[in-house]
Amino acid sequence: MRSRRDFLKLSALLGMTGLVGLSKTTPAFAAVKKQPEAIVVSTWEHGLAANEAAWQVLAKGGRALDAVETGVRVPEADPKVRTVGYGGYPDRDGIVTLDACIMDEHMNCGSVAFLQNIKHPISVARLVMEKTPHVMLVGEGAKQFALQQGFKEENLLTAESEADWKAWLKDQKIQQINIENHDTIGMLAMDAAGNLSGACTTSGAAYKMHGRVGDSPLIGAGLYVDNDIGAATATGMGELMIKTVGSHLVVELMRQGASPEEACKQAVLRIARKLGDYAQFQVGFLALNKQGQYGAYGIQPGFNYAVQNKAGSTLIDGKSLLGAKV
Ligand code: ASP
């Protein structure tokens, strides 16, 4: 339940950060002209290794699209990352089902959802974008397409994930997405040509209902890129990002003049205001604008993100609604 303290904090934040007048008082970004500098940002600590791989592409002058695909393949293949790809938590029936999407600077996008037994959903999503007239393939159809494209069918349920699932079966406690049972990787990059792309990939909420699809493969909810403005991605309770088309909202707020952090904050406040009981959930947004500025905001403290550019690599704690000093 939302406490009176949380309510007062939300009211204070809403009062302070209303968007009224934002587009009038804050100039659009058009006036800023400087040489673009490559940068990549991604959600959570596993973003550090993913960014490093993406940076290999960007540092050589490669395309942002190639960078984000290369980057997120790292946690997809890493069984120690329990929330993405191989080794990800299964659903209630003990089946690992994966969601992913990718979007480039030309508004091209591709997506797969409820994909099983294929280790790299992000690369399948890219091929949906490049080789089909569609944006999204799901389930068996997505798998058949992947197999036709040369992907191998493999077991993604590791012994560790299987043991955890069996332990979970004993009490079958439905888990709300809060802070410890999820962690999608969303990655946003700008290349040396100043073009933006993004990728998002996940095994979704641990022990979700079989067939559940979250925000991560949904263009606009889990990821959005507008090469004129900026890009955004999301992590946390996917249902909330779907209801608010959250990543698209963040990009539109940047279009109105908000900084990346302010845009993420406004999207979080929108969710909190509509939800009431927001204190028991986590959502986090991460955004990068066309000037290479970035920022993030979540409901709960603990949402961090990784940044890599020519200055090096860092992990930053995102600000949060419940961590705000109001
Ligand atoms: N957004 C993901 C989902 O709802 C969860 C996460 O961020 O890990 O599937």
Coordinates of C-alpha atoms and ligand atoms in Angstrom, one line a residue:
M1 CA 0.0 0.0 0.0
R2 CA 1.1 3.5 -0.7
S3 CA 1.9 5.3 2.5
R4 CA 0.9 8.9 3.2
R5 CA 4.6 9.7 3.2
D6 CA 5.0 8.3 -0.4
F7 CA 1.9 10.2 -1.4
L8 CA 3.2 13.5 0.0
K9 CA 6.6 12.9 -1.7
L10 CA 4.9 12.2 -5.1
S11 CA 2.7 15.4 -4.7
A12 CA 5.8 17.5 -4.0
L13 CA 7.7 16.1 -6.9
L14 CA 4.7 16.5 -9.3
G15 CA 4.4 20.1 -8.1
M16 CA 8.0 20.8 -8.7
T17 CA 8.4 19.2 -12.0
G18 CA 5.2 19.8 -13.9
L19 CA 5.8 19.9 -17.7
V20 CA 3.7 23.0 -18.1
G21 CA 5.7 25.6 -20.0
L22 CA 8.6 23.2 -20.6
S23 CA 8.5 23.5 -24.4
K24 CA 8.2 27.3 -24.1
T25 CA 11.0 27.8 -21.5
T26 CA 13.5 25.2 -22.8
P27 CA 14.8 25.6 -26.3
A28 CA 14.7 22.6 -28.5
F29 CA 18.1 21.0 -29.2
A30 CA 18.3 22.2 -32.8
A31 CA 20.6 25.1 -32.0
V32 CA 23.4 22.9 -30.6
K33 CA 26.0 22.0 -33.3
K34 CA 29.0 20.0 -32.4
Q35 CA 30.9 17.0 -33.7
P36 CA 29.1 13.9 -32.5
E37 CA 31.0 11.7 -30.1
A38 CA 30.3 8.0 -29.9
I39 CA 28.7 6.7 -26.6
V40 CA 26.9 3.7 -25.4
V41 CA 24.7 3.4 -22.3
S42 CA 22.9 0.4 -20.9
T43 CA 20.9 -0.8 -18.0
W44 CA 22.3 -2.5 -14.8
E45 CA 25.7 -3.7 -13.9
H46 CA 25.8 -6.3 -16.7
G47 CA 25.8 -3.3 -19.0
L48 CA 29.5 -2.8 -18.2
A49 CA 30.6 -5.9 -20.1
A50 CA 28.0 -5.4 -22.8
N51 CA 29.1 -1.8 -23.3
E52 CA 32.7 -2.9 -23.6
A53 CA 31.7 -5.2 -26.5
A54 CA 29.6 -2.4 -28.1
W55 CA 32.5 0.0 -27.7
Q56 CA 34.8 -2.2 -29.8
V57 CA 32.4 -1.5 -32.7
L58 CA 31.9 2.2 -32.0
A59 CA 35.6 2.9 -31.4
K60 CA 36.4 1.7 -34.9
G61 CA 33.8 4.0 -36.4
G62 CA 31.1 1.3 -36.6
R63 CA 27.4 1.7 -36.8
A64 CA 25.3 2.2 -33.6
L65 CA 23.0 -0.6 -34.8
D66 CA 25.9 -3.1 -34.9
A67 CA 27.2 -1.9 -31.6
V68 CA 23.9 -2.5 -29.7
E69 CA 23.4 -5.9 -31.2
T70 CA 27.0 -6.9 -30.4
G71 CA 26.8 -5.5 -26.9
V72 CA 23.6 -7.2 -25.7
R73 CA 24.7 -10.5 -27.1
V74 CA 27.2 -10.6 -24.2
P75 CA 24.6 -11.0 -21.3
E76 CA 22.4 -13.1 -23.7
A77 CA 25.2 -15.7 -23.8
D78 CA 26.3 -15.4 -20.1
P79 CA 24.6 -18.0 -17.8
K80 CA 25.6 -15.9 -14.8
V81 CA 23.2 -13.1 -16.0
R82 CA 20.0 -14.7 -14.8
T83 CA 17.6 -12.3 -16.4
V84 CA 18.7 -12.3 -20.1
G85 CA 19.1 -15.1 -22.6
Y86 CA 20.9 -18.3 -21.7
G87 CA 20.5 -19.1 -18.0
G88 CA 17.6 -16.7 -17.6
Y89 CA 14.9 -17.5 -15.1
P90 CA 12.1 -19.7 -16.6
D91 CA 8.4 -19.1 -16.4
R92 CA 6.1 -21.0 -14.0
D93 CA 6.3 -24.1 -16.1
G94 CA 10.0 -24.2 -16.1
I95 CA 10.4 -22.9 -19.6
V96 CA 12.8 -20.1 -20.6
T97 CA 10.9 -17.7 -23.0
L98 CA 12.8 -14.7 -24.4
D99 CA 11.7 -11.2 -25.6
A100 CA 13.8 -8.8 -27.6
C101 CA 13.7 -5.8 -29.9
I102 CA 16.0 -3.6 -31.9
M103 CA 15.6 -0.2 -33.6
D104 CA 17.8 1.8 -35.9
E105 CA 18.2 5.5 -37.0
H106 CA 15.8 5.1 -39.9
M107 CA 12.9 3.9 -37.7
N108 CA 13.5 0.4 -38.9
C109 CA 12.7 -2.1 -36.1
G110 CA 12.4 -5.8 -35.4
S111 CA 11.2 -7.8 -32.5
V112 CA 10.6 -11.3 -31.2
A113 CA 8.6 -12.4 -28.2
F114 CA 7.9 -15.7 -26.4
L115 CA 10.9 -17.2 -28.3
Q116 CA 12.2 -20.5 -26.9
N117 CA 15.5 -22.4 -27.2
I118 CA 17.3 -19.8 -29.2
K119 CA 20.2 -18.1 -27.4
H120 CA 20.4 -14.8 -29.2
P121 CA 16.9 -13.3 -29.6
I122 CA 18.4 -9.9 -30.4
S123 CA 20.0 -11.2 -33.5
V124 CA 16.7 -12.9 -34.6
A125 CA 14.9 -9.5 -34.0
R126 CA 17.5 -7.8 -36.2
L127 CA 16.8 -10.4 -39.0
V128 CA 13.0 -9.9 -38.6
M129 CA 13.8 -6.2 -39.2
E130 CA 16.1 -6.8 -42.2
K131 CA 14.7 -9.8 -43.9
T132 CA 10.9 -9.8 -43.4
P133 CA 8.2 -7.2 -44.2
H134 CA 7.1 -7.4 -40.5
V135 CA 8.2 -5.9 -37.2
M136 CA 7.4 -8.7 -34.8
L137 CA 7.4 -12.5 -34.8
V138 CA 6.3 -14.6 -31.8
G139 CA 6.6 -18.1 -30.3
E140 CA 6.8 -21.0 -32.7
G141 CA 6.8 -18.7 -35.8
A142 CA 9.7 -16.8 -34.4
K143 CA 11.6 -20.0 -33.7
Q144 CA 10.9 -21.4 -37.2
F145 CA 12.2 -18.2 -38.7
A146 CA 15.3 -18.3 -36.5
L147 CA 16.0 -21.9 -37.5
Q148 CA 15.6 -21.1 -41.2
Q149 CA 18.1 -18.3 -40.7
G150 CA 20.7 -20.8 -39.3
F151 CA 20.2 -20.4 -35.6
K152 CA 20.6 -23.6 -33.5
E153 CA 18.0 -24.9 -31.2
E154 CA 19.5 -25.3 -27.7
N155 CA 18.4 -25.8 -24.1
L156 CA 18.5 -22.5 -22.3
L157 CA 17.5 -23.7 -18.8
T158 CA 20.8 -24.1 -16.8
A159 CA 21.0 -26.4 -13.8
E160 CA 21.1 -23.4 -11.5
S161 CA 17.9 -21.9 -13.0
E162 CA 16.2 -25.3 -12.9
A163 CA 17.1 -25.7 -9.2
D164 CA 15.8 -22.2 -8.4
W165 CA 12.6 -22.9 -10.2
K166 CA 12.1 -26.2 -8.4
A167 CA 12.6 -24.4 -5.1
W168 CA 10.1 -21.7 -6.2
L169 CA 7.5 -24.5 -7.0
K170 CA 7.3 -25.4 -3.3
D171 CA 5.5 -22.2 -2.3
Q172 CA 4.8 -20.7 -5.8
K173 CA 4.9 -17.2 -4.5
I174 CA 3.9 -14.9 -7.3
Q175 CA 6.7 -12.4 -7.6
Q176 CA 6.0 -8.8 -8.2
I177 CA 8.8 -7.1 -10.2
N178 CA 10.6 -5.1 -7.6
I179 CA 14.3 -4.9 -7.4
E180 CA 15.8 -8.4 -7.3
N181 CA 13.9 -10.6 -9.7
H182 CA 14.4 -9.0 -13.0
D183 CA 17.0 -7.0 -15.0
T184 CA 16.5 -6.6 -18.7
I185 CA 19.4 -5.2 -20.6
G186 CA 18.4 -2.1 -22.6
M187 CA 21.2 -0.5 -24.6
L188 CA 21.3 2.8 -26.4
A189 CA 24.2 4.0 -28.6
M190 CA 25.3 6.9 -30.7
D191 CA 28.0 6.4 -33.3
A192 CA 30.6 8.8 -34.6
A193 CA 28.2 9.8 -37.4
G194 CA 25.8 10.9 -34.8
N195 CA 23.2 8.2 -35.5
L196 CA 21.3 6.5 -32.7
S197 CA 20.2 2.9 -32.3
G198 CA 18.8 0.7 -29.4
A199 CA 18.4 -2.9 -28.3
C200 CA 16.5 -4.5 -25.5
T201 CA 16.5 -8.2 -24.5
T202 CA 15.3 -10.2 -21.6
S203 CA 14.0 -13.5 -20.2
G204 CA 11.3 -11.3 -18.6
A205 CA 9.8 -11.6 -15.1
A206 CA 10.9 -14.7 -13.2
Y207 CA 8.2 -17.3 -13.0
K208 CA 5.8 -15.3 -15.1
M209 CA 2.7 -17.1 -16.5
H210 CA 3.5 -19.2 -19.5
G211 CA 2.8 -17.0 -22.6
R212 CA 3.4 -13.7 -20.8
V213 CA 5.1 -11.1 -22.9
G214 CA 6.5 -7.9 -21.2
D215 CA 7.5 -4.5 -22.5
S216 CA 11.0 -5.5 -23.7
P217 CA 10.0 -6.6 -27.2
L218 CA 7.4 -3.9 -27.7
I219 CA 8.6 -0.9 -29.7
G220 CA 7.5 2.2 -27.8
A221 CA 7.2 0.4 -24.4
G222 CA 10.6 -1.2 -23.8
L223 CA 12.6 0.7 -26.4
Y224 CA 12.2 3.7 -28.7
V225 CA 14.6 5.5 -31.0
D226 CA 14.0 8.8 -32.9
N227 CA 17.2 9.8 -34.6
D228 CA 16.2 13.5 -34.6
I229 CA 15.7 13.5 -30.8
G230 CA 17.0 10.6 -28.8
A231 CA 16.4 7.1 -27.6
A232 CA 15.0 5.5 -24.4
T233 CA 14.7 2.0 -22.9
A234 CA 13.1 0.6 -19.9
T235 CA 13.5 -2.1 -17.2
G236 CA 11.2 -3.2 -14.4
M237 CA 7.6 -4.1 -14.3
G238 CA 6.9 -4.4 -18.0
E239 CA 3.1 -4.1 -17.7
L240 CA 3.6 -0.6 -16.5
M241 CA 5.7 0.4 -19.4
I242 CA 3.2 -1.1 -21.8
K243 CA 0.3 0.8 -20.2
T244 CA 2.2 4.1 -20.6
V245 CA 4.1 3.3 -23.8
G246 CA 6.9 4.4 -21.6
S247 CA 10.0 4.6 -23.8
H248 CA 8.1 6.5 -26.5
L249 CA 6.9 8.8 -23.8
V250 CA 10.4 9.5 -22.6
V251 CA 11.5 10.3 -26.2
E252 CA 8.5 12.6 -26.7
L253 CA 9.3 14.4 -23.4
M254 CA 12.8 15.0 -24.7
R255 CA 11.3 16.3 -27.9
Q256 CA 9.5 18.9 -25.8
G257 CA 12.8 20.0 -24.3
A258 CA 13.3 17.8 -21.3
S259 CA 16.8 16.5 -20.5
P260 CA 17.2 12.7 -20.6
E261 CA 17.0 12.5 -16.8
E262 CA 14.1 14.9 -16.6
A263 CA 12.2 12.9 -19.3
C264 CA 12.8 9.6 -17.4
K265 CA 11.7 11.2 -14.2
Q266 CA 8.5 12.6 -15.8
A267 CA 7.7 9.1 -17.2
V268 CA 8.2 7.6 -13.8
L269 CA 6.0 10.2 -12.2
R270 CA 3.3 9.6 -14.8
I271 CA 3.3 5.9 -13.8
A272 CA 3.4 6.6 -10.1
R273 CA 0.5 9.1 -10.3
K274 CA -1.7 6.7 -12.3
L275 CA -0.8 3.7 -10.2
G276 CA -1.3 4.7 -6.7
D277 CA 0.5 1.7 -5.2
Y278 CA 3.8 2.4 -6.9
A279 CA 6.0 1.9 -3.9
Q280 CA 5.9 -1.9 -4.3
F281 CA 7.1 -1.9 -7.9
Q282 CA 10.2 -1.0 -9.8
V283 CA 10.4 0.7 -13.2
G284 CA 13.5 2.4 -14.5
F285 CA 14.0 4.4 -17.7
L286 CA 17.3 5.2 -19.3
A287 CA 17.6 7.8 -22.1
L288 CA 20.3 9.2 -24.4
N289 CA 19.7 12.3 -26.5
K290 CA 21.1 13.4 -29.8
Q291 CA 23.7 15.5 -28.1
G292 CA 25.1 12.5 -26.3
Q293 CA 23.6 13.5 -22.9
Y294 CA 22.2 10.7 -20.9
G295 CA 20.2 10.1 -17.7
A296 CA 18.0 7.7 -15.9
Y297 CA 15.3 7.6 -13.2
G298 CA 13.4 4.8 -11.4
I299 CA 10.8 4.3 -8.7
Q300 CA 13.1 2.4 -6.3
P301 CA 16.7 3.2 -5.5
G302 CA 19.1 0.6 -6.8
F303 CA 18.6 1.0 -10.5
N304 CA 22.0 1.6 -12.0
Y305 CA 23.3 1.9 -15.6
A306 CA 26.6 1.7 -17.4
V307 CA 28.1 4.3 -19.6
Q308 CA 31.0 4.0 -22.0
N309 CA 32.6 6.6 -24.2
K310 CA 36.2 7.6 -25.1
A311 CA 36.7 8.8 -21.5
G312 CA 36.1 5.3 -20.3
S313 CA 33.5 3.1 -18.6
T314 CA 31.4 3.9 -15.5
L315 CA 28.5 2.5 -13.5
I316 CA 26.1 5.2 -12.3
D317 CA 23.3 5.0 -9.7
G318 CA 20.1 6.3 -11.3
K319 CA 18.1 8.7 -9.2
S320 CA 14.7 7.5 -8.0
L321 CA 11.4 8.6 -6.7
L322 CA 11.6 6.7 -3.4
G323 CA 15.2 7.8 -3.0
A324 CA 14.4 11.5 -3.7
K325 CA 15.1 13.9 -0.9
V326 CA 11.8 15.7 -0.8
Ligands
ASP1 N1 10.8 -5.3 -18.2 C1 11.0 -6.7 -18.1 C2 9.7 -7.4 -18.2 O1 8.7 -6.9 -17.7 C3 11.6 -7.1 -16.8 C4 12.9 -6.6 -16.6 O2 13.2 -5.4 -16.6 O3 13.8 -7.4 -16.4 O4 9.6 -8.5 -18.8

